[in-house]
XYZ file of N, CA and C in Angstrom:
342
model
N 31.124 15.114 -39.313
C 31.700 15.737 -38.141
C 30.601 16.282 -37.236
N 29.593 16.934 -37.828
C 28.504 17.513 -37.057
C 27.699 16.419 -36.366
N 27.556 15.257 -37.017
C 26.822 14.129 -36.453
C 27.452 13.631 -35.168
N 28.787 13.642 -35.103
C 29.485 13.197 -33.889
C 29.143 14.103 -32.712
N 29.092 15.401 -32.956
C 28.793 16.349 -31.879
C 27.355 16.207 -31.392
N 26.450 15.930 -32.310
C 25.058 15.733 -31.916
C 24.910 14.488 -31.049
N 25.587 13.414 -31.434
C 25.523 12.182 -30.647
C 26.167 12.399 -29.285
N 27.315 13.054 -29.254
C 28.011 13.322 -28.006
C 27.161 14.218 -27.110
N 26.531 15.212 -27.680
C 25.672 16.110 -26.906
C 24.470 15.385 -26.331
N 23.911 14.480 -27.110
C 22.759 13.712 -26.636
C 23.152 12.794 -25.492
N 24.339 12.234 -25.540
C 24.793 11.336 -24.481
C 25.143 12.084 -23.201
N 25.634 13.294 -23.331
C 26.050 14.064 -22.157
C 24.931 14.894 -21.546
N 23.860 15.101 -22.270
C 22.735 15.910 -21.757
C 22.069 15.157 -20.606
N 21.587 15.893 -19.624
C 20.911 15.218 -18.505
C 19.636 14.539 -18.977
N 19.381 13.385 -18.438
C 18.174 12.640 -18.806
C 16.953 13.322 -18.218
N 15.850 13.351 -18.947
C 14.644 13.974 -18.402
C 14.100 13.134 -17.246
N 13.582 13.822 -16.246
C 13.002 13.117 -15.088
C 11.685 12.473 -15.501
N 11.438 11.296 -14.995
C 10.175 10.623 -15.280
C 9.065 11.283 -14.486
N 7.938 11.416 -15.063
C 6.806 12.059 -14.401
C 6.021 11.009 -13.615
N 6.509 10.670 -12.453
C 5.832 9.713 -11.596
C 5.143 10.459 -10.464
N 3.999 9.969 -10.061
C 3.314 10.584 -8.939
C 4.040 10.227 -7.657
N 4.496 11.228 -6.896
C 5.161 10.905 -5.642
C 4.140 10.391 -4.642
N 4.539 9.442 -3.780
C 3.586 8.956 -2.787
C 3.187 10.081 -1.845
N 1.967 10.004 -1.321
C 1.468 11.042 -0.424
C 2.324 11.121 0.833
N 2.806 10.010 1.298
C 3.712 9.972 2.431
C 4.679 8.815 2.209
N 5.781 8.798 2.947
C 6.771 7.754 2.693
C 6.251 6.360 3.006
N 6.822 5.392 2.308
C 6.460 3.995 2.543
C 6.720 3.636 4.004
N 5.894 2.755 4.516
C 6.019 2.324 5.903
C 5.901 0.811 5.965
N 6.187 0.264 7.126
C 6.016 -1.165 7.381
C 5.236 -1.312 8.675
N 4.308 -2.245 8.686
C 3.615 -2.577 9.919
C 4.485 -3.642 10.584
N 5.144 -3.270 11.661
C 6.053 -4.183 12.351
C 5.265 -5.250 13.106
N 5.806 -6.432 13.169
C 5.223 -7.545 13.919
C 3.726 -7.684 13.624
N 3.430 -7.955 12.373
C 2.050 -8.019 11.904
C 1.211 -9.049 12.654
N 1.827 -10.041 13.237
C 1.079 -11.065 13.982
C 0.375 -10.463 15.195
N 0.844 -9.292 15.652
C 0.275 -8.660 16.838
C -0.581 -7.430 16.522
N -1.083 -7.320 15.285
C -1.884 -6.138 14.947
C -3.163 -6.112 15.795
N -3.700 -4.923 16.022
C -4.855 -4.763 16.905
C -6.191 -4.740 16.180
N -6.221 -4.138 15.002
C -7.503 -3.937 14.323
C -7.278 -3.741 12.835
N -8.249 -4.153 12.025
C -8.210 -3.931 10.578
C -9.600 -3.519 10.118
N -9.655 -2.468 9.295
C -10.919 -1.959 8.756
C -10.780 -1.885 7.240
N -11.636 -2.612 6.536
C -11.559 -2.655 5.074
C -12.055 -1.358 4.452
N -11.371 -0.950 3.390
C -11.785 0.149 2.525
C -12.164 -0.563 1.222
N -13.459 -0.846 1.029
C -13.898 -1.754 -0.043
C -13.201 -1.564 -1.387
N -12.652 -2.700 -1.881
C -12.005 -2.845 -3.182
C -10.692 -2.100 -3.343
N -10.320 -1.221 -2.410
C -9.123 -0.405 -2.591
C -8.002 -0.691 -1.613
N -8.324 -1.018 -0.372
C -7.269 -1.208 0.609
C -7.830 -1.539 1.981
N -6.970 -1.425 2.974
C -7.370 -1.736 4.337
C -6.584 -0.859 5.306
N -7.281 -0.369 6.332
C -6.646 0.363 7.419
C -6.240 -0.654 8.472
N -5.005 -0.563 8.942
C -4.490 -1.506 9.929
C -3.956 -0.727 11.118
N -4.385 -1.117 12.321
C -3.829 -0.500 13.532
C -2.818 -1.483 14.105
N -1.552 -1.086 14.116
C -0.473 -1.937 14.605
C -0.498 -2.063 16.117
N 0.352 -2.911 16.648
C 0.372 -3.155 18.087
C 0.766 -1.919 18.884
N 1.379 -0.919 18.250
C 1.752 0.323 18.932
C 0.599 1.324 18.971
N -0.482 1.036 18.245
C -1.616 1.955 18.165
C -1.590 2.831 16.924
N -0.484 2.819 16.177
C -0.350 3.612 14.953
C -1.191 2.987 13.843
N -1.923 3.835 13.103
C -2.725 3.382 11.969
C -1.892 3.426 10.698
N -2.149 2.488 9.798
C -1.517 2.409 8.487
C -2.610 2.173 7.455
N -2.319 2.557 6.211
C -3.226 2.258 5.114
C -2.468 1.435 4.090
N -2.966 0.237 3.799
C -2.366 -0.639 2.799
C -3.266 -0.626 1.565
N -2.746 -0.093 0.459
C -3.498 -0.023 -0.797
C -3.191 -1.273 -1.613
N -4.223 -1.882 -2.184
C -4.027 -3.083 -2.990
C -3.725 -2.716 -4.438
N -3.063 -3.621 -5.143
C -2.789 -3.430 -6.563
C -4.048 -3.749 -7.344
N -4.481 -2.835 -8.165
C -5.678 -3.076 -8.974
C -6.928 -3.142 -8.115
N -7.866 -3.931 -8.566
C -9.151 -4.060 -7.886
C -9.176 -5.377 -7.115
N -9.709 -5.354 -5.922
C -9.834 -6.566 -5.111
C -11.328 -6.760 -4.832
N -12.047 -7.480 -5.719
C -13.507 -7.557 -5.659
C -14.088 -8.076 -4.347
N -13.395 -8.966 -3.680
C -13.952 -9.523 -2.442
C -13.562 -8.738 -1.197
N -12.839 -7.659 -1.375
C -12.482 -6.810 -0.235
C -13.671 -5.898 0.066
N -14.505 -6.353 0.985
C -15.695 -5.604 1.397
C -15.604 -5.338 2.895
N -16.524 -4.541 3.407
C -16.506 -4.229 4.845
C -16.687 -5.465 5.712
N -17.390 -6.462 5.214
C -17.652 -7.666 6.006
C -16.757 -8.852 5.626
N -15.752 -8.624 4.806
C -14.889 -9.715 4.344
C -14.050 -10.275 5.486
N -13.798 -11.560 5.407
C -12.876 -12.214 6.322
C -11.464 -11.953 5.793
N -10.628 -11.292 6.597
C -9.293 -10.904 6.148
C -8.218 -11.787 6.768
N -7.233 -12.125 5.952
C -6.060 -12.847 6.420
C -4.845 -12.170 5.805
N -3.884 -11.813 6.640
C -2.705 -11.086 6.175
C -1.538 -12.035 5.968
N -0.824 -11.863 4.860
C 0.360 -12.655 4.532
C 1.552 -11.706 4.505
N 2.239 -11.538 5.654
C 3.353 -10.584 5.703
C 4.576 -11.076 4.933
N 5.508 -10.169 4.716
C 6.786 -10.509 4.091
C 7.591 -11.371 5.052
N 8.632 -12.043 4.566
C 9.494 -12.788 5.488
C 10.025 -11.850 6.574
N 9.987 -12.294 7.794
C 10.396 -11.450 8.918
C 9.201 -10.951 9.702
N 7.996 -11.100 9.140
C 6.783 -10.746 9.861
C 6.286 -9.331 9.665
N 6.971 -8.503 8.877
C 6.513 -7.131 8.632
C 5.546 -7.116 7.449
N 4.563 -6.236 7.523
C 3.594 -6.087 6.442
C 3.971 -4.850 5.660
N 4.337 -5.018 4.388
C 4.775 -3.908 3.546
C 4.313 -4.142 2.114
N 4.878 -3.397 1.160
C 4.424 -3.498 -0.231
C 4.760 -4.829 -0.884
N 5.525 -5.682 -0.220
C 5.836 -7.009 -0.742
C 4.935 -8.073 -0.134
N 3.917 -7.656 0.579
C 3.003 -8.573 1.259
C 1.728 -8.738 0.446
N 0.835 -9.559 0.962
C -0.478 -9.730 0.334
C -1.506 -9.950 1.430
N -2.759 -9.878 1.039
C -3.833 -10.197 1.974
C -4.843 -11.073 1.252
N -5.623 -11.789 2.025
C -6.696 -12.606 1.463
C -8.010 -12.067 1.998
N -8.894 -11.728 1.078
C -10.229 -11.249 1.419
C -11.215 -12.311 0.961
N -11.820 -13.000 1.919
C -12.718 -14.120 1.617
C -12.082 -15.099 0.643
N -10.795 -15.395 0.839
C -10.080 -16.358 0.018
C -9.446 -15.796 -1.240
N -9.755 -14.557 -1.603
C -9.235 -13.935 -2.819
C -7.915 -13.257 -2.474
N -6.827 -13.612 -3.178
C -5.513 -13.037 -2.898
C -5.369 -11.680 -3.550
N -4.982 -10.690 -2.761
C -4.786 -9.327 -3.244
C -3.379 -8.879 -2.873
N -2.604 -8.483 -3.872
C -1.243 -8.011 -3.634
C -1.281 -6.563 -3.148
N -0.340 -6.209 -2.302
C -0.273 -4.866 -1.734
C 0.596 -3.980 -2.615
N 0.097 -2.791 -2.935
C 0.838 -1.832 -3.752
C 1.690 -0.920 -2.873
N 1.148 -0.484 -1.734
C 1.897 0.405 -0.841
C 1.298 0.362 0.553
N 2.133 0.714 1.517
C 1.705 0.852 2.918
C 2.246 2.187 3.409
N 1.347 3.029 3.919
C 1.738 4.341 4.444
C 1.081 4.547 5.800
N 1.675 5.432 6.608
C 1.053 5.784 7.881
C -0.232 6.550 7.597
N -1.198 6.425 8.492
C -2.515 7.014 8.277
C -3.065 7.553 9.594
N -4.064 8.402 9.491
C -4.767 8.906 10.679
C -5.863 7.931 11.105
N -6.063 6.882 10.345
C -7.089 5.899 10.666
C -8.240 5.964 9.684
N -9.177 5.045 9.832
C -10.313 5.023 8.903
C -11.217 6.225 9.125
N -11.952 6.631 8.092
C -12.881 7.749 8.261
C -13.983 7.378 9.244
N -14.425 8.353 9.968
C -15.509 8.144 10.942
C -16.836 7.986 10.202
N -17.697 7.093 10.679
C -19.009 6.958 10.040
C -19.846 8.224 10.273
N -20.659 8.553 9.288
C -21.530 9.725 9.388
C -22.702 9.411 10.303
N -22.982 10.287 11.216
C -24.140 10.111 12.106
C -25.300 10.902 11.563
N -26.479 10.334 11.670
C -27.672 11.029 11.159
C -28.413 11.694 12.272
């Protein structure tokens, strides 16, 4: 009899929340990726993209992207519909890198002047 109550209690108890890191800002999409204005690589980690509206975005790649360097030749493969989002990919010097997330950004960091 006691076993039934324990099972029933376990089923009715609220499930514990998963400890996932919340994104720093909400997911975004770069609209009409064919008309983007500028892209600046963040070596091995992602790329800053300035959309046709002037808004900057940061696209983080999944894992490591070894050929994503500051001088890499970049080619963007948007999702169907032409938007660039977490279902898109990019090619850095021919190496395919899947996108983990796209968020709005203030733009790439300014270079240090000496």
